Coordinates of C-alpha atoms in Angstrom, one line a residue:
M319 CA 8.3 -22.3 10.3
T320 CA 8.9 -19.0 8.4
R321 CA 11.8 -18.5 6.0
R322 CA 13.5 -16.3 8.7
R323 CA 13.4 -19.1 11.1
W324 CA 15.0 -21.5 8.7
L325 CA 17.8 -18.9 8.2
M326 CA 18.3 -18.8 11.8
V327 CA 18.6 -22.6 12.2
G328 CA 21.0 -22.6 9.2
A329 CA 23.1 -19.8 10.7
A330 CA 23.3 -21.8 14.0
A331 CA 24.5 -24.8 12.2
L332 CA 27.0 -22.8 10.2
A333 CA 28.3 -21.3 13.5
V334 CA 29.0 -24.7 14.8
V335 CA 30.9 -25.7 11.7
L336 CA 33.0 -22.7 11.9
L337 CA 33.9 -23.3 15.5
L338 CA 35.0 -26.7 14.6
V339 CA 37.2 -25.3 11.7
V340 CA 38.7 -22.6 13.9
G341 CA 39.5 -25.3 16.6
T342 CA 41.2 -27.5 14.1
L343 CA 43.3 -24.5 12.8
A344 CA 44.3 -23.6 16.4
L345 CA 45.8 -27.1 16.9
R346 CA 48.1 -26.7 13.9
P347 CA 51.6 -25.2 14.3
L348 CA 51.3 -21.5 14.7
L349 CA 52.1 -19.6 11.5
S350 CA 53.4 -16.1 11.1
G351 CA 52.5 -13.8 8.2
P352 CA 49.6 -11.6 7.0
E353 CA 47.0 -14.3 7.4
S354 CA 47.7 -14.7 11.1
G355 CA 46.2 -12.6 13.9
P356 CA 48.3 -10.6 16.5
D357 CA 48.5 -13.7 18.7
G358 CA 49.3 -16.1 15.9
T359 CA 45.7 -17.4 15.4
A360 CA 43.8 -17.1 12.2
A361 CA 42.2 -13.6 11.8
P362 CA 38.4 -13.7 11.5
T363 CA 37.0 -12.6 8.2
Q364 CA 34.0 -10.4 7.6
P365 CA 31.4 -11.7 5.1
P366 CA 30.9 -9.4 2.2
D367 CA 27.9 -6.9 2.4
S368 CA 26.1 -8.9 -0.2
E369 CA 25.8 -11.7 2.2
R370 CA 24.8 -9.6 5.2
L371 CA 21.4 -8.2 6.5
F372 CA 21.2 -4.6 7.5
L373 CA 18.2 -4.3 9.7
P374 CA 18.9 -1.7 12.4
G375 CA 17.0 -2.5 15.6
Y376 CA 16.3 -6.2 14.8
D377 CA 17.1 -8.9 17.4
S378 CA 16.4 -12.4 16.1
S379 CA 17.1 -14.1 19.5
P380 CA 16.2 -11.6 22.3
G381 CA 15.8 -14.2 25.1
G382 CA 12.6 -14.7 27.0
F383 CA 9.7 -12.3 26.5
T384 CA 8.2 -10.6 29.6
M385 CA 5.4 -8.2 30.4
T386 CA 4.6 -5.9 33.3
D387 CA 2.2 -7.4 35.9
P388 CA -1.3 -5.9 35.2
A389 CA -1.5 -5.1 38.8
D390 CA 1.5 -2.8 38.5
A391 CA 0.1 -1.1 35.4
P392 CA -1.6 2.1 36.5
G393 CA -3.3 2.9 33.2
K394 CA -6.9 2.5 32.5
T395 CA -7.9 -1.0 31.5
T396 CA -8.6 -1.6 27.8
T397 CA -11.2 -4.5 27.3
V398 CA -11.1 -6.5 24.1
R399 CA -13.8 -8.8 22.7
L400 CA -13.1 -11.0 19.7
A401 CA -15.6 -12.8 17.4
L402 CA -15.1 -15.4 14.7
E403 CA -17.6 -14.2 12.1
G404 CA -19.0 -16.6 9.5
D405 CA -17.5 -14.5 6.7
A406 CA -14.2 -14.1 8.4
Q407 CA -11.4 -13.0 6.0
S408 CA -8.7 -15.7 5.4
T409 CA -5.1 -14.6 6.2
D410 CA -3.4 -15.8 3.1
H411 CA -3.1 -12.1 3.0
Q412 CA -0.1 -11.2 1.0
L413 CA 2.0 -8.4 2.3
G414 CA 4.9 -6.7 0.6
L415 CA 6.4 -3.9 -1.6
S416 CA 5.3 -1.9 -4.5
F417 CA 8.0 -0.4 -6.9
D418 CA 7.9 2.0 -9.7
A419 CA 8.3 0.1 -12.9
R420 CA 11.6 1.8 -13.5
E421 CA 13.0 -0.5 -10.8
L422 CA 12.6 -3.5 -13.0
A423 CA 15.8 -2.4 -14.8
N424 CA 17.7 -2.0 -11.5
P425 CA 20.9 -4.0 -11.5
M426 CA 20.3 -5.1 -8.0
W427 CA 18.0 -7.9 -9.1
D428 CA 19.7 -11.3 -9.0
S429 CA 23.0 -9.6 -8.6
E430 CA 25.8 -11.3 -6.7
A431 CA 26.9 -7.9 -5.5
S432 CA 23.5 -7.2 -3.8
N433 CA 21.8 -8.4 -0.6
L434 CA 18.4 -7.4 -2.0
A435 CA 17.2 -11.1 -2.2
L436 CA 18.6 -11.9 1.2
T437 CA 16.7 -8.9 2.7
L438 CA 13.4 -9.6 0.8
G439 CA 13.7 -13.1 2.2
E440 CA 13.0 -11.7 5.7
L441 CA 9.5 -11.1 4.6
E442 CA 7.0 -14.0 4.5
E443 CA 6.1 -14.9 0.8
P444 CA 6.2 -11.3 -0.1
A445 CA 3.9 -9.5 -2.6
L446 CA 5.9 -7.6 -5.2
R447 CA 4.2 -5.2 -7.5
F448 CA 5.7 -2.9 -10.2
G449 CA 4.0 0.1 -11.5
G450 CA 3.8 3.6 -10.2
N451 CA 3.8 6.9 -12.3
G452 CA 6.9 5.6 -14.2
I453 CA 5.1 2.9 -16.2
D454 CA 2.8 5.3 -18.2
R455 CA 5.4 8.0 -18.5
H456 CA 9.0 6.9 -18.4
V457 CA 9.4 3.2 -19.0
W458 CA 10.2 1.9 -22.5
W459 CA 9.6 -1.9 -23.0
T460 CA 11.3 -3.6 -25.9
S461 CA 11.9 -7.3 -26.6
S462 CA 13.8 -6.5 -29.8
D463 CA 16.5 -4.0 -28.8
E464 CA 14.6 -1.1 -30.2
P465 CA 16.2 2.4 -29.5
A466 CA 14.4 4.2 -26.7
P467 CA 12.4 7.3 -27.4
E468 CA 13.4 10.6 -25.8
W469 CA 10.7 10.5 -23.1
A470 CA 12.1 7.1 -21.7
K471 CA 14.1 7.2 -18.4
A472 CA 14.4 3.5 -18.2
T473 CA 14.4 0.6 -20.7
V474 CA 13.1 -2.7 -19.6
T475 CA 13.8 -6.0 -21.5
P476 CA 13.0 -9.6 -21.2
E477 CA 16.3 -10.1 -19.5
D478 CA 15.3 -7.7 -16.8
L479 CA 12.1 -9.6 -16.1
E480 CA 14.1 -12.9 -15.9
R481 CA 16.4 -11.3 -13.3
V482 CA 13.4 -10.2 -11.1
A483 CA 11.8 -13.5 -11.6
A484 CA 14.9 -15.3 -10.3
V485 CA 14.6 -13.2 -7.0
A486 CA 10.9 -13.8 -6.9
E487 CA 11.5 -17.6 -7.0
E488 CA 14.2 -17.4 -4.3
V489 CA 12.1 -15.5 -1.8
D490 CA 8.8 -17.2 -2.8
A491 CA 7.1 -14.0 -3.9
S492 CA 3.9 -13.4 -5.8
V493 CA 4.1 -10.7 -8.5
T494 CA 1.8 -8.1 -10.3
I495 CA 3.0 -5.9 -13.1
D496 CA 1.3 -2.7 -14.6
L497 CA 1.4 -2.2 -18.3
D498 CA 1.9 1.1 -20.1
L499 CA -1.4 2.7 -20.9
G500 CA -0.1 6.2 -21.1
H501 CA 1.4 5.8 -24.5
D502 CA -1.6 3.9 -26.0
D503 CA 0.3 1.0 -27.4
P504 CA -1.8 -2.2 -26.8
A505 CA 0.6 -4.4 -28.9
R506 CA 3.7 -3.4 -27.0
A507 CA 1.9 -3.7 -23.6
A508 CA 0.8 -7.2 -24.6
D509 CA 4.3 -8.2 -25.7
M510 CA 5.5 -7.1 -22.2
A511 CA 2.7 -9.1 -20.6
A512 CA 3.6 -12.2 -22.6
H513 CA 7.2 -12.1 -21.6
A514 CA 6.2 -11.4 -18.0
K515 CA 4.1 -14.6 -18.0
Q516 CA 6.9 -16.5 -19.5
A517 CA 9.4 -15.2 -16.9
F518 CA 7.3 -15.5 -13.7
G519 CA 5.0 -18.3 -14.6
D520 CA 2.4 -18.9 -11.9
R521 CA 4.0 -16.3 -9.7
L522 CA 2.5 -13.6 -11.9
L523 CA -1.0 -13.2 -10.4
A524 CA -2.1 -10.5 -12.8
V525 CA -1.2 -7.6 -14.9
A526 CA -2.8 -4.1 -14.7
I527 CA -3.6 -1.8 -17.6
G528 CA -2.1 1.4 -16.6
N529 CA -1.4 3.0 -13.1
E530 CA -3.9 5.4 -11.6
P531 CA -5.9 6.2 -14.8
N532 CA -7.9 8.7 -12.8
G533 CA -4.8 10.8 -12.7
F534 CA -4.0 10.8 -16.5
F535 CA -5.3 14.4 -16.7
H536 CA -5.6 16.9 -13.9
A537 CA -5.5 20.6 -14.7
N538 CA -3.5 21.3 -11.5
Q539 CA -0.9 18.6 -12.4
P540 CA 0.2 19.3 -16.0
Q541 CA 3.5 17.5 -15.4
L542 CA 1.7 14.1 -15.0
A543 CA -0.7 14.5 -17.9
V544 CA -0.8 11.8 -20.5
R545 CA -4.3 12.5 -21.8
D546 CA -6.3 15.7 -22.5
A547 CA -9.4 17.0 -21.0
T548 CA -11.6 14.5 -22.8
W549 CA -10.2 11.7 -20.7
D550 CA -13.0 10.1 -18.5
T551 CA -14.2 6.8 -17.4
A552 CA -15.9 6.0 -20.7
A553 CA -12.6 6.5 -22.6
Y554 CA -10.9 4.4 -20.0
Q555 CA -13.3 1.5 -20.5
Q556 CA -12.7 1.7 -24.2
A557 CA -9.0 1.6 -23.8
L558 CA -9.4 -1.5 -21.4
K559 CA -11.3 -3.3 -24.2
E560 CA -8.6 -2.6 -26.8
Y561 CA -5.8 -3.6 -24.4
S562 CA -7.8 -6.7 -23.3
A563 CA -8.1 -7.8 -26.9
A564 CA -4.4 -7.5 -27.4
L565 CA -3.6 -9.4 -24.2
E566 CA -6.0 -12.2 -25.1
K567 CA -4.3 -12.6 -28.4
A568 CA -0.7 -12.7 -27.0
S569 CA -1.5 -14.5 -23.6
P570 CA -4.9 -16.1 -23.7
G571 CA -6.5 -16.2 -20.2
L572 CA -3.9 -13.8 -18.6
P573 CA -5.6 -12.3 -15.4
V574 CA -6.1 -8.6 -15.2
S575 CA -6.5 -6.5 -12.1
G576 CA -7.5 -2.8 -11.9
P577 CA -8.0 0.0 -11.9
G578 CA -5.2 0.8 -9.4
A579 CA -6.9 4.1 -8.5
Y580 CA -7.9 6.2 -5.5
D581 CA -11.4 7.1 -6.8
A582 CA -14.6 5.1 -6.4
T583 CA -15.9 6.2 -9.8
W584 CA -12.9 4.5 -11.5
W585 CA -13.2 1.4 -9.3
R586 CA -16.7 0.9 -10.8
A587 CA -15.4 1.7 -14.2
F588 CA -13.1 -1.2 -14.2
A589 CA -15.4 -3.6 -12.5
E590 CA -18.2 -2.8 -15.0
S591 CA -16.0 -2.7 -18.1
D592 CA -16.9 -6.4 -19.0
I593 CA -13.4 -7.2 -20.0
P594 CA -12.6 -10.9 -19.6
N595 CA -10.2 -12.5 -17.0
Q596 CA -10.8 -9.9 -14.2
R597 CA -8.7 -11.1 -11.4
A598 CA -9.2 -8.4 -8.6
L599 CA -10.3 -4.9 -7.8
S600 CA -7.1 -2.9 -6.9
L601 CA -7.1 0.3 -4.9
H602 CA -4.4 2.9 -4.2
W603 CA -4.7 5.0 -1.0
Y604 CA -2.3 7.3 1.0
P605 CA -4.2 8.5 4.0
L606 CA -2.1 11.6 4.7
W607 CA -2.6 13.5 1.4
D608 CA -3.3 17.1 2.7
C609 CA 0.3 18.3 2.2
E610 CA -0.2 21.9 3.3
G611 CA -3.5 21.5 5.1
P612 CA -4.9 23.4 8.0
A613 CA -4.5 22.3 11.5
S614 CA -8.1 21.0 11.5
S615 CA -7.3 18.5 8.8
I616 CA -6.7 14.8 10.0
A617 CA -4.7 14.2 6.8
N618 CA -1.6 16.3 7.4
P619 CA 1.7 14.5 7.0
S620 CA 2.5 14.8 10.6
V621 CA 3.3 12.3 13.4
E622 CA 0.2 13.5 15.3
D623 CA -2.1 12.7 12.4
L624 CA -0.4 9.4 11.6
T625 CA -1.0 8.1 15.1
D626 CA -4.5 9.6 15.4
P627 CA -7.1 6.8 15.9
A628 CA -9.3 8.8 13.5
L629 CA -7.0 7.7 10.7
R630 CA -7.9 4.1 11.4
E631 CA -11.7 4.9 11.2
R632 CA -11.0 6.8 7.9
A633 CA -9.3 3.7 6.5
R634 CA -12.4 1.7 7.4
T635 CA -14.6 4.1 5.6
I636 CA -12.5 4.6 2.4
V637 CA -11.3 1.0 2.0
G638 CA -14.7 -0.2 3.1
M639 CA -16.2 1.5 0.2
G640 CA -13.8 -0.4 -2.0
A641 CA -14.7 -3.6 -0.2
D642 CA -18.4 -3.0 -1.1
V643 CA -17.6 -2.5 -4.8
A644 CA -15.4 -5.6 -4.8
E645 CA -18.2 -7.7 -3.2
E646 CA -20.8 -6.3 -5.5
H647 CA -18.9 -7.5 -8.5
D648 CA -17.6 -10.7 -6.8
L649 CA -13.9 -9.7 -7.0
P650 CA -11.1 -10.0 -4.5
L651 CA -9.8 -6.7 -3.1
W652 CA -6.2 -5.7 -3.3
M653 CA -4.4 -2.7 -2.1
E654 CA -1.6 -2.6 -4.7
E655 CA 0.0 0.7 -3.7
T656 CA -0.1 2.5 -0.3
G657 CA 2.0 4.3 2.3
P658 CA 1.6 6.9 4.9
T659 CA 1.5 9.9 2.7
S660 CA 1.5 11.0 -1.0
C661 CA 3.1 14.2 -0.2
P662 CA 6.5 14.7 -2.0
G663 CA 9.8 14.9 -0.3
T664 CA 10.7 14.4 3.4
N665 CA 8.1 15.4 6.1
D666 CA 7.7 14.8 9.9
T667 CA 6.4 11.2 9.4
S668 CA 9.5 10.2 7.3
R669 CA 11.8 7.5 8.7
T670 CA 10.0 7.4 12.1
H671 CA 8.9 4.9 14.7
A672 CA 5.4 6.2 14.2
Q673 CA 5.5 4.8 10.7
A674 CA 6.3 1.3 12.0
L675 CA 3.3 1.5 14.4
W676 CA 1.0 2.7 11.7
T677 CA 2.2 0.0 9.3
V678 CA 1.1 -2.8 11.7
D679 CA -2.2 -1.2 12.7
Y680 CA -3.1 -0.3 9.0
A681 CA -2.2 -3.7 7.6
M682 CA -4.2 -5.5 10.1
T683 CA -7.2 -3.1 9.6
L684 CA -7.0 -3.7 5.9
A685 CA -7.0 -7.6 6.6
E686 CA -10.2 -7.1 8.8
L687 CA -11.8 -5.2 5.8
G688 CA -11.1 -8.1 3.5
V689 CA -8.0 -6.9 1.6
E690 CA -6.2 -10.0 0.4
R691 CA -3.0 -8.2 -0.9
T692 CA -1.2 -5.1 0.3
A693 CA 2.0 -3.5 -1.2
F694 CA 3.7 -0.6 0.5
H695 CA 5.3 1.7 -2.1
S696 CA 9.0 1.6 -2.0
T697 CA 12.2 2.5 -3.9
L698 CA 15.7 1.2 -4.3
Q699 CA 17.1 4.7 -4.1
A700 CA 19.5 5.9 -1.5
C701 CA 18.4 6.0 2.1
D702 CA 20.0 9.4 2.4
G703 CA 18.0 11.9 0.4
G704 CA 16.3 9.5 -1.9
A705 CA 13.7 7.4 -0.1
P706 CA 12.0 9.3 2.7
M707 CA 9.0 7.0 3.1
S708 CA 10.3 3.7 1.7
P709 CA 10.5 0.7 3.9
I710 CA 13.7 -0.3 2.1
C711 CA 16.5 1.7 0.6
A712 CA 20.1 1.6 -0.6
R713 CA 23.0 2.3 1.8
G714 CA 25.2 4.2 -0.6
P715 CA 25.4 7.9 -1.3
Y716 CA 22.5 9.7 -3.2
E717 CA 24.3 9.9 -6.5
E718 CA 25.6 6.3 -6.3
P719 CA 23.3 4.3 -4.1
G720 CA 25.0 1.0 -4.8
Q721 CA 23.4 -2.5 -4.5
I722 CA 23.4 -3.0 -0.7
V723 CA 19.9 -2.4 0.9
E724 CA 18.7 -2.1 4.5
G725 CA 15.3 -2.2 6.1
R726 CA 13.8 0.7 8.0
T727 CA 11.3 1.0 10.8
S728 CA 8.4 0.0 8.6
Y729 CA 10.3 -2.9 7.2
L730 CA 10.7 -4.3 10.7
A731 CA 7.0 -3.9 11.1
M732 CA 6.4 -6.0 8.0
M733 CA 8.8 -8.6 9.2
M734 CA 6.8 -8.9 12.5
L735 CA 3.6 -9.4 10.5
G736 CA 5.2 -12.3 8.7
D737 CA 4.9 -14.2 12.0
L738 CA 1.1 -14.3 11.8
P739 CA -0.2 -17.8 11.1
D740 CA -2.4 -18.8 8.2
G741 CA -5.9 -18.6 9.4
R742 CA -9.0 -16.3 9.8
V743 CA -9.1 -12.7 10.9
L744 CA -11.2 -12.2 14.0
T745 CA -13.4 -9.1 14.5
P746 CA -12.2 -7.1 17.5
T747 CA -14.3 -4.8 19.7
V748 CA -11.9 -2.6 21.8
S749 CA -12.8 -0.1 24.5
G750 CA -11.2 3.2 25.1
D751 CA -10.0 6.2 23.0
G752 CA -8.6 4.1 20.1
K753 CA -4.9 4.8 21.1
V754 CA -4.7 1.0 21.9
S755 CA -5.9 -1.2 19.2
V756 CA -6.0 -5.0 19.2
H757 CA -6.2 -7.3 16.2
A758 CA -6.2 -11.2 16.1
V759 CA -5.9 -14.1 13.9
L760 CA -7.2 -17.6 14.6
G761 CA -4.8 -20.1 13.0
D762 CA -5.9 -23.0 10.8
G763 CA -4.4 -25.3 13.6
G764 CA -6.5 -23.6 16.3
E765 CA -3.6 -21.3 17.6
L766 CA -4.5 -17.8 18.4
T767 CA -2.3 -14.7 17.8
L768 CA -3.0 -11.2 19.2
V769 CA -1.5 -8.0 17.9
M770 CA -1.7 -5.0 20.3
V771 CA -0.8 -1.7 18.9
D772 CA -0.2 1.2 21.4
L773 CA -0.1 4.6 19.6
R774 CA 0.8 6.6 22.7
D775 CA 4.1 8.5 22.7
P776 CA 6.6 6.6 25.0
S777 CA 8.6 9.8 25.5
N778 CA 5.6 11.3 27.3
E779 CA 5.9 10.6 31.0
L780 CA 2.2 10.9 31.5
Y781 CA 1.7 7.6 29.6
K782 CA 2.0 4.4 31.6
D783 CA 1.7 0.7 30.9
R784 CA -2.0 -0.1 30.5
P785 CA -3.8 -3.3 31.4
V786 CA -5.6 -5.1 28.5
E787 CA -8.3 -7.5 29.4
I788 CA -9.0 -10.1 26.7
S789 CA -11.9 -12.3 26.4
A790 CA -11.9 -15.6 24.7
P791 CA -13.0 -15.4 21.0
E792 CA -16.7 -15.9 20.5
G793 CA -17.6 -18.6 17.9
A794 CA -14.4 -20.4 18.4
T795 CA -15.3 -22.7 21.3
S796 CA -15.2 -25.8 19.1
V797 CA -11.6 -25.0 18.0
A798 CA -10.2 -24.8 21.5
P799 CA -12.8 -26.3 23.9
D800 CA -10.3 -26.1 26.8
G801 CA -9.1 -22.6 25.8
W802 CA -5.6 -21.4 24.9
E803 CA -2.2 -21.3 26.5
L804 CA 0.1 -18.3 26.1
T805 CA 3.4 -19.5 24.8
H806 CA 5.4 -16.8 22.8
G807 CA 5.6 -13.0 22.5
S808 CA 7.5 -10.4 20.4
R809 CA 7.7 -6.6 20.6
L810 CA 8.3 -3.6 18.3
A811 CA 9.3 -0.5 20.3
G812 CA 10.9 2.9 20.1
S813 CA 12.1 5.7 22.3
S814 CA 9.5 8.2 20.9
L815 CA 7.1 8.4 18.1
D816 CA 9.4 10.5 16.1
A817 CA 12.4 8.4 16.7
S818 CA 14.4 7.5 13.6
E819 CA 14.7 3.9 14.5
S820 CA 12.7 1.1 16.0
S821 CA 13.6 -2.1 17.9
F822 CA 12.1 -5.4 17.0
D823 CA 12.6 -8.3 19.4
D824 CA 11.4 -11.4 17.4
L825 CA 9.0 -14.0 18.6
V826 CA 10.4 -16.2 21.5
P827 CA 9.0 -18.2 24.4
L828 CA 7.5 -16.3 27.4
S829 CA 9.3 -16.3 30.6
G830 CA 8.1 -15.1 34.0
Q831 CA 4.6 -15.1 35.4
F832 CA 2.9 -15.0 31.9
A833 CA 4.4 -18.4 30.8
G834 CA 1.5 -20.7 30.3
A835 CA -1.2 -18.2 31.2
R836 CA -4.6 -19.4 30.1
L837 CA -7.3 -17.8 28.1
D838 CA -10.7 -19.5 28.2
R839 CA -14.4 -18.8 28.3
A840 CA -14.6 -18.9 32.1
E841 CA -12.4 -15.9 32.6
P842 CA -10.7 -13.2 30.7
L843 CA -7.0 -12.9 30.6
S844 CA -5.2 -9.6 31.6
V845 CA -2.0 -8.7 29.9
T846 CA -0.2 -5.3 29.5
T847 CA 0.7 -2.9 26.7
E848 CA 3.6 -0.3 26.8
P849 CA 3.3 3.1 25.1
G850 CA 4.7 3.2 21.6
T851 CA 4.8 -0.6 21.1
V852 CA 3.4 -3.4 19.0
T853 CA 3.1 -6.6 21.1
M854 CA 2.4 -9.9 19.5
L855 CA 1.3 -12.8 21.7
R856 CA 0.8 -16.3 20.4
F857 CA -1.4 -18.8 22.2
S858 CA -1.5 -22.7 21.5
V859 CA -4.6 -24.7 22.0
A860 CA -4.7 -25.8 25.6
S861 CA -5.4 -29.3 26.8
G862 CA -7.3 -30.1 29.9
A863 CA -9.2 -27.8 32.3
G864 CA -7.7 -24.6 33.5
T865 CA -8.6 -21.0 34.1
S866 CA -6.7 -17.8 33.8
D867 CA -5.2 -16.1 36.9
D868 CA -4.9 -12.6 35.5
G869 CA -1.6 -13.5 33.8
G870 CA -0.4 -15.7 36.6
E871 CA 0.9 -19.3 36.5
T872 CA -1.5 -22.0 35.5
P873 CA -2.4 -24.0 38.7

């Protein structure tokens, strides 16, 4: 049971207690005065915002889940074959948020006036990563109250780390932190790492030495330069050795990930640096990088390019290269910073339902490629004007965002992915034009979960519900010799790809003709997908003989 499920059970129990209290009060003599309602009963009180979730479009109890009869779906059938490969990736895949290191000093962490921890608790054991451009350029670390230099825009102290650690403990998060390489101060970075280890304990998976070292000097980005034209991979490897020695002295055995870069040359530079305690190869990638590209580009920050199946194939190519480097050096693969686009400011993909669809499809594609940890870059700035691509943001005005946060469309997508079981990622083969993709996880207990992503625009009347024919996973017969039985479903939907909100109806039992539908080796199971949706279907291990009836009731 996920943390969200426990919260729902707790909320239901609390509701019963409140009803009993209200009923008791109603039996007392009616009182007049400011605490009474207009009819003399106690007036209801609204909990403070710090104790509320702001998740527009989320329904935790939507009632029974239904699907269109495949016979009534006029679209062309998509066929799906699934295979359990011998080297299938485990889904202890950590999914979460990446923040600029300046957010370590944000007062929201462990604040009684904030709902940040409550909101992060809606994710399943989230990954939290702190780095970004700020760590090498704007963050001043001190454990002795030293005055900050002029270049510093945020000062981070041991007390800040302890506040973040308290939230990480509360939401059961794993943490990674980047260290300042930009100012070439190994001793100060090692001091920060030692305090981070003390604050987070085993929740600190690794530290990284710098953020995107391949971007320390670019002639066309002088505002980001922290090195000169002599900076290259050899200089980076020398810096790694100096920092590694300082880390080993301050915190022996502390794991180090890297390089946190978007360039294969720098991936190899880290992997071949021979520093001790290498924990993982970390990548950064934003697929829509061509901010003012031609129409022929597939990397423009547009809804059309974000939902183009070609982007999925591009991810398989780029991230697949990283997977090859990681495998070659026997390192796990992490995607420590990612998002739809690296283009600054608001663009057509910002705050859209398309971003939610892409988030699910992309995260599942990364899992299939062997990525063990994925963090979507985020900010705690204001929703209005300050955080165009962030899954989470503050509800206050731009100049004073406050401490109350809300989740956006892509945050709902991440919540949905939290319902995946621990298990192994299956390899899918899907027919058609790629607009409908299907991913699957075989749970450790034998249960099967399918994730169907439909990238077609629901506002286009030409697009209709489409039948999807699913065959039982190859290589998994011993896990479920009698097949699987369809039990639960959930759906993420929107009115159009460019809609500013999504709706997420959480996982509930199926009702109607699909309840108990069987999937086994004898016959595929036909279900349906709707344009602009993500549909999650959960199957339990079936007992006894039975065959599918194209979604009908089990005989």
